[in-house]
Coordinates of C-alpha atoms and ligand atoms in Angstrom, one line a residue:
M1 CA -6.3 3.0 -44.2
R2 CA -5.5 1.4 -41.1
K3 CA -4.2 4.1 -38.4
K4 CA -1.3 3.5 -35.7
V5 CA -1.0 5.2 -31.9
T6 CA 2.3 6.7 -31.5
K7 CA 1.0 9.6 -29.0
A8 CA 0.1 9.1 -25.4
I9 CA -1.4 11.6 -23.2
F10 CA -0.5 11.6 -19.7
P11 CA -3.1 14.0 -17.2
V12 CA -1.1 14.5 -14.4
A13 CA -3.0 18.0 -13.5
G14 CA -4.9 16.6 -10.6
M15 CA -4.4 17.7 -7.1
G16 CA -3.7 14.7 -5.7
T17 CA -5.9 15.4 -2.2
R18 CA -6.0 11.9 -1.0
F19 CA -2.2 12.2 -0.5
L20 CA -1.9 15.0 1.3
P21 CA -0.2 16.6 3.3
A22 CA 2.6 14.7 0.9
T23 CA 1.2 16.3 -2.4
K24 CA 1.3 19.7 -1.0
S25 CA 4.9 19.9 -2.4
V26 CA 5.6 16.3 -4.1
P27 CA 3.4 15.6 -7.4
K28 CA 1.5 12.4 -6.7
E29 CA 3.2 10.9 -9.9
I30 CA 6.5 11.4 -8.6
M31 CA 6.0 9.0 -5.4
T32 CA 7.8 5.9 -5.6
L33 CA 7.2 2.3 -5.7
V34 CA 10.3 0.8 -4.1
D35 CA 12.6 3.1 -6.0
R36 CA 10.6 4.5 -9.4
P37 CA 8.1 7.0 -9.4
L38 CA 4.6 6.0 -11.0
V39 CA 5.2 7.9 -13.9
Q40 CA 8.2 5.7 -14.9
Y41 CA 6.0 2.9 -14.9
A42 CA 3.7 4.6 -16.9
I43 CA 6.3 5.5 -19.4
D44 CA 8.0 2.0 -19.6
E45 CA 4.8 0.8 -20.5
A46 CA 3.7 3.4 -23.2
R47 CA 7.3 2.7 -25.1
E48 CA 6.9 -1.1 -24.7
A49 CA 3.7 -0.2 -26.9
G50 CA 5.4 1.7 -29.3
I51 CA 4.4 5.5 -28.1
K52 CA 7.0 7.9 -29.6
E53 CA 5.4 10.8 -28.5
F54 CA 4.7 11.8 -24.4
I55 CA 2.5 14.5 -23.7
F56 CA 2.2 15.5 -20.4
V57 CA -0.8 17.6 -18.7
T58 CA 0.5 19.3 -15.9
S59 CA -0.3 22.1 -13.4
R60 CA 1.3 24.4 -11.0
G61 CA 3.8 22.8 -8.6
K62 CA 4.5 19.9 -11.0
S63 CA 8.2 21.1 -11.7
A64 CA 9.7 17.6 -10.0
L65 CA 8.0 15.9 -13.2
E66 CA 9.8 18.0 -15.5
D67 CA 13.1 17.6 -13.6
Y68 CA 12.9 13.9 -13.2
F69 CA 12.9 13.6 -17.2
D70 CA 15.5 16.0 -17.6
A71 CA 19.3 15.3 -18.1
A72 CA 21.2 15.6 -15.0
P73 CA 24.7 16.2 -16.4
Q74 CA 26.3 16.7 -12.7
L75 CA 24.7 13.5 -11.5
E76 CA 26.0 11.6 -14.0
Q77 CA 29.5 12.9 -14.1
T78 CA 29.8 12.0 -10.8
L79 CA 28.7 8.4 -10.6
R80 CA 30.7 8.1 -13.9
K81 CA 33.9 9.0 -12.2
K82 CA 33.1 6.6 -9.3
G83 CA 32.7 4.0 -11.6
K84 CA 29.1 3.4 -10.5
T85 CA 28.0 2.0 -14.1
E86 CA 24.9 0.1 -12.7
L87 CA 23.7 3.5 -11.4
L88 CA 24.1 5.1 -14.7
D89 CA 21.9 2.4 -16.8
I90 CA 19.4 2.7 -13.9
L91 CA 19.4 6.6 -14.8
K92 CA 19.4 6.3 -18.8
K93 CA 15.5 4.7 -18.5
T94 CA 14.6 8.2 -17.5
D95 CA 16.1 9.7 -20.4
M96 CA 13.8 11.2 -22.9
D97 CA 15.2 12.7 -26.3
S98 CA 14.7 16.5 -27.1
G99 CA 11.1 16.6 -28.7
E100 CA 9.8 13.2 -27.6
I101 CA 8.3 14.7 -24.7
A102 CA 6.0 17.6 -24.1
Y103 CA 4.2 19.6 -21.2
M104 CA 1.1 21.8 -21.4
R105 CA -0.7 23.2 -18.7
Q106 CA -4.2 22.8 -17.3
A107 CA -4.4 26.1 -16.0
K108 CA -7.5 25.2 -13.5
P109 CA -8.4 21.3 -12.5
L110 CA -11.7 21.4 -14.3
G111 CA -11.8 17.4 -14.8
L112 CA -9.9 14.8 -16.7
G113 CA -11.9 15.4 -20.0
H114 CA -10.5 18.8 -19.8
A115 CA -6.9 17.9 -19.3
V116 CA -7.3 15.6 -21.9
W117 CA -8.8 18.6 -24.0
C118 CA -5.8 20.5 -23.3
A119 CA -3.3 18.4 -25.7
R120 CA -5.5 18.9 -28.7
R121 CA -3.1 21.0 -30.4
L122 CA -0.6 17.9 -30.3
I123 CA -2.9 15.3 -31.4
A124 CA -4.2 16.9 -34.3
N125 CA -6.3 14.5 -36.4
E126 CA -5.0 10.7 -35.2
P127 CA -6.0 8.6 -32.6
F128 CA -4.0 8.8 -29.4
A129 CA -3.7 6.9 -25.8
V130 CA -4.3 8.3 -22.5
I131 CA -2.8 6.8 -19.7
L132 CA -3.5 7.8 -15.8
P133 CA -0.3 7.0 -13.9
D134 CA -1.5 6.3 -10.6
D135 CA -3.1 3.4 -12.3
V136 CA 0.0 0.8 -11.9
I137 CA -0.7 -2.1 -14.4
S138 CA 1.7 -5.1 -13.8
A139 CA 1.6 -7.7 -16.9
D140 CA 3.5 -9.2 -18.8
K141 CA 2.5 -7.6 -22.0
S142 CA 1.9 -4.2 -21.0
C143 CA -1.8 -3.4 -20.9
L144 CA -1.6 -0.2 -23.7
A145 CA 0.2 -2.8 -25.9
Q146 CA -2.4 -5.2 -25.6
M147 CA -5.3 -2.5 -26.3
I148 CA -3.4 -1.3 -29.5
E149 CA -3.3 -4.4 -30.7
A150 CA -6.9 -4.4 -30.1
F151 CA -7.2 -1.1 -32.1
E152 CA -5.3 -2.6 -35.1
E153 CA -8.3 -4.8 -35.4
T154 CA -10.9 -2.5 -34.3
Q155 CA -9.9 1.3 -35.5
S156 CA -12.4 2.2 -32.7
N157 CA -12.3 3.9 -29.3
I158 CA -11.1 1.4 -26.5
V159 CA -11.0 1.6 -22.9
A160 CA -9.7 -0.8 -20.3
A161 CA -12.2 -2.5 -18.2
M162 CA -12.1 -4.5 -15.1
E163 CA -14.9 -6.0 -13.0
V164 CA -15.5 -4.5 -10.2
P165 CA -18.2 -5.2 -6.8
E166 CA -21.0 -3.6 -7.3
S167 CA -20.6 -1.6 -3.9
M168 CA -17.6 0.3 -5.9
A169 CA -19.0 0.7 -9.1
E170 CA -20.0 4.5 -7.9
A171 CA -16.5 5.2 -8.0
Y172 CA -16.2 4.2 -11.6
G173 CA -17.4 5.1 -14.9
I174 CA -19.1 1.8 -15.7
L175 CA -19.8 0.1 -19.1
D176 CA -23.2 -0.2 -20.8
V177 CA -22.3 -3.7 -22.0
K178 CA -23.9 -4.5 -26.0
E179 CA -22.1 -7.7 -26.5
D180 CA -19.6 -9.6 -24.5
M181 CA -17.1 -11.4 -26.9
G182 CA -14.4 -12.3 -24.1
S183 CA -11.7 -9.9 -23.8
I184 CA -13.4 -7.4 -25.9
V185 CA -17.2 -6.2 -25.0
S186 CA -19.1 -3.9 -27.3
T187 CA -20.8 -1.2 -25.5
K188 CA -24.2 1.2 -25.7
G189 CA -22.1 3.7 -24.1
M190 CA -21.1 4.2 -20.6
V191 CA -22.1 6.1 -17.1
E192 CA -19.8 7.9 -14.9
K193 CA -20.4 7.4 -11.4
P194 CA -23.4 5.6 -11.4
A195 CA -25.8 6.3 -8.2
P196 CA -25.7 2.9 -6.1
G197 CA -28.4 0.0 -7.8
E198 CA -28.0 2.0 -11.3
A199 CA -24.7 0.6 -12.5
P200 CA -25.3 -0.8 -16.0
S201 CA -23.1 -3.5 -15.9
N202 CA -19.8 -4.9 -13.2
L203 CA -17.0 -3.7 -15.9
A204 CA -15.5 -0.3 -15.1
V205 CA -13.3 1.9 -17.0
I206 CA -9.8 2.2 -15.5
G207 CA -7.0 4.5 -16.5
R208 CA -5.9 3.1 -20.0
Y209 CA -7.7 4.4 -23.2
I210 CA -7.4 4.4 -26.9
L211 CA -9.4 7.3 -28.0
T212 CA -10.1 8.9 -31.7
P213 CA -10.0 12.6 -32.6
T214 CA -14.0 12.5 -32.7
V215 CA -13.7 12.5 -28.6
L216 CA -11.4 15.8 -28.6
Q217 CA -14.6 17.4 -30.8
K218 CA -16.6 16.2 -28.3
L219 CA -14.6 17.5 -25.2
N220 CA -14.8 20.9 -27.3
Q221 CA -18.4 21.0 -26.2
K222 CA -16.9 21.4 -22.7
K223 CA -20.1 19.7 -21.0
T224 CA -20.2 19.1 -17.5
G225 CA -20.6 16.0 -15.9
A226 CA -20.5 14.0 -12.7
G227 CA -19.0 16.1 -10.0
G228 CA -19.5 19.5 -12.0
E229 CA -15.8 18.2 -13.8
I230 CA -15.8 17.5 -17.6
Q231 CA -15.6 13.7 -17.9
L232 CA -13.9 12.2 -20.2
T233 CA -16.2 9.1 -20.3
D234 CA -19.1 11.4 -21.3
A235 CA -17.3 12.6 -24.2
I236 CA -16.6 9.1 -25.1
S237 CA -20.0 8.0 -24.9
D238 CA -20.9 11.2 -26.9
A239 CA -18.6 10.6 -29.9
R240 CA -20.7 6.9 -29.7
E241 CA -24.5 8.2 -29.6
E242 CA -23.6 11.5 -31.8
D243 CA -21.4 10.2 -34.3
G244 CA -21.9 6.3 -34.6
E245 CA -18.5 5.5 -33.3
E246 CA -17.8 2.4 -31.6
V247 CA -16.9 2.2 -27.9
Y248 CA -15.2 -1.1 -27.0
G249 CA -13.9 -2.1 -23.3
Y250 CA -11.2 -4.3 -23.3
R251 CA -10.5 -7.0 -20.4
F252 CA -6.9 -6.7 -19.9
K253 CA -4.4 -9.1 -18.8
G254 CA -2.7 -8.0 -15.8
Q255 CA -3.0 -6.7 -12.0
R256 CA -4.4 -3.3 -11.8
F257 CA -3.1 -1.2 -8.8
D258 CA -5.2 2.2 -7.9
C259 CA -2.0 4.1 -6.7
G260 CA -4.1 7.1 -6.3
S261 CA -5.5 5.6 -3.0
K262 CA -3.4 5.0 -0.1
A263 CA -4.6 1.0 0.4
G264 CA -3.5 0.6 -3.6
F265 CA -0.4 2.4 -3.6
L266 CA 0.5 0.2 -0.4
Q267 CA -0.5 -3.2 -2.4
A268 CA 1.7 -2.0 -5.2
T269 CA 4.5 -1.3 -3.0
V270 CA 4.9 -4.4 -1.3
S271 CA 3.9 -6.5 -4.7
F272 CA 6.8 -4.9 -6.7
A273 CA 9.0 -5.1 -3.8
L274 CA 8.4 -8.8 -3.5
Q275 CA 9.1 -8.9 -7.4
R276 CA 12.7 -8.0 -6.5
D277 CA 15.6 -10.5 -6.0
D278 CA 17.2 -7.7 -3.6
L279 CA 14.1 -7.0 -1.4
R280 CA 11.9 -10.1 -1.3
D281 CA 13.6 -12.6 1.5
D282 CA 13.8 -9.7 3.8
L283 CA 10.5 -8.4 3.1
W284 CA 8.9 -12.1 3.2
A285 CA 10.4 -12.5 6.6
F286 CA 9.2 -9.4 7.6
I287 CA 5.7 -10.0 7.0
N288 CA 5.8 -13.5 8.2
D289 CA 6.4 -12.0 11.4
L290 CA 3.5 -9.8 11.4
V291 CA 1.5 -12.8 10.5
H292 CA 3.0 -14.5 13.5
A293 CA 2.8 -11.9 15.8
K294 CA -1.1 -10.9 14.5
E295 CA -2.1 -15.0 15.2
A296 CA -0.2 -15.0 18.8
A297 CA -2.2 -11.9 19.7
Q298 CA -5.7 -13.5 18.7
Ligands
UTP301 P1 -8.3 11.9 -9.6 O1 -9.5 11.8 -9.7 O2 -7.5 11.0 -9.0 O3 -7.8 13.2 -8.6 O4 -7.9 12.1 -11.4 P2 -6.4 13.7 -8.1 O5 -6.3 15.2 -8.4 O6 -5.3 13.0 -9.3 O7 -6.4 13.0 -7.1 P3 -7.7 12.8 -5.4 O8 -8.8 12.3 -6.0 O9 -7.3 14.6 -5.4 O10 -6.6 12.1 -4.4 C1 -7.6 10.7 -12.3 C2 -6.6 11.5 -13.3 O11 -6.8 12.6 -13.9 C3 -5.6 13.7 -14.0 C4 -4.9 13.1 -12.5 O12 -4.1 14.2 -12.4 C5 -5.2 12.0 -12.4 O13 -4.0 11.3 -13.1 N1 -6.7 15.2 -13.5 C6 -8.0 15.1 -13.2 C7 -6.2 16.0 -14.5 O14 -5.2 16.2 -14.9 N2 -6.8 17.3 -14.2 C8 -8.1 17.4 -13.7 O15 -8.8 18.6 -13.2 C9 -8.7 16.2 -13.2

């Protein structure tokens, strides 16, 4: 019987050290691209893909995230009294039905694989999605929806993949490609953060996964990998090697912004602002002024 993906894990327990001092008190996932927090983009993408249960793996200091998805009766009442219906509509997008969202704690930041393992009881024996909210993907059809479509065919592990320059490979999990079929590639596994010159391909894994429960069993072994962390990519590779499960890479259609880095965050901010009717003209004028000033100074 073909299995459907209805649950998604959002691991958000990392410390976000690249955004210190801001992340001393503000969770990275609450930081905004224009006026929507990263986590809202992630939830919208998951909803568009048909996800019904949203499981957050959080840590100490992330309560702003839980508040964000909570009802805000006082705020809503004030907006209603003032007739601010447009703002009320915007707020509606943050509503989560009771029971639709769950929070698990990761007591120690032992790695992404460990964070996913923390949600194992809520996943039980079903395929599930993993979304890292700091990878924001702008696409006509949501990246996860594209991957779920592919999963309907393969019924096997799928990771989102994109080409990266060789010099960047050591920052990613890199696919060891068996057969390249275009949007889908079959793999012989993957290598997490390969040493320079040792990347098996130029296809990097980014923050979207559809995984089988076997990967959770592999995470049970709590094997540490690159950086002394429990790596999700290692558990996926083990499911392939030890249980013969296929692992596919999926070349998604869309633009990915690495919002876990400052440069990626700024690029996403500009890109999303330029898509907005209320901001586009002013921002273009500002960018043009900057370019002219730079040219004049040269
Ligand atoms: P990152 O590698 O980006 O780490 O984690 P980070 O802590 O968020 O940020 P920096 O590098 O210190 O700036 C990738 C994803 O995995 C989650 C993070 O929350 C992020 O969504 N993660 C990482 C966990 O949930 N737990 C961990 O132990 C590690």
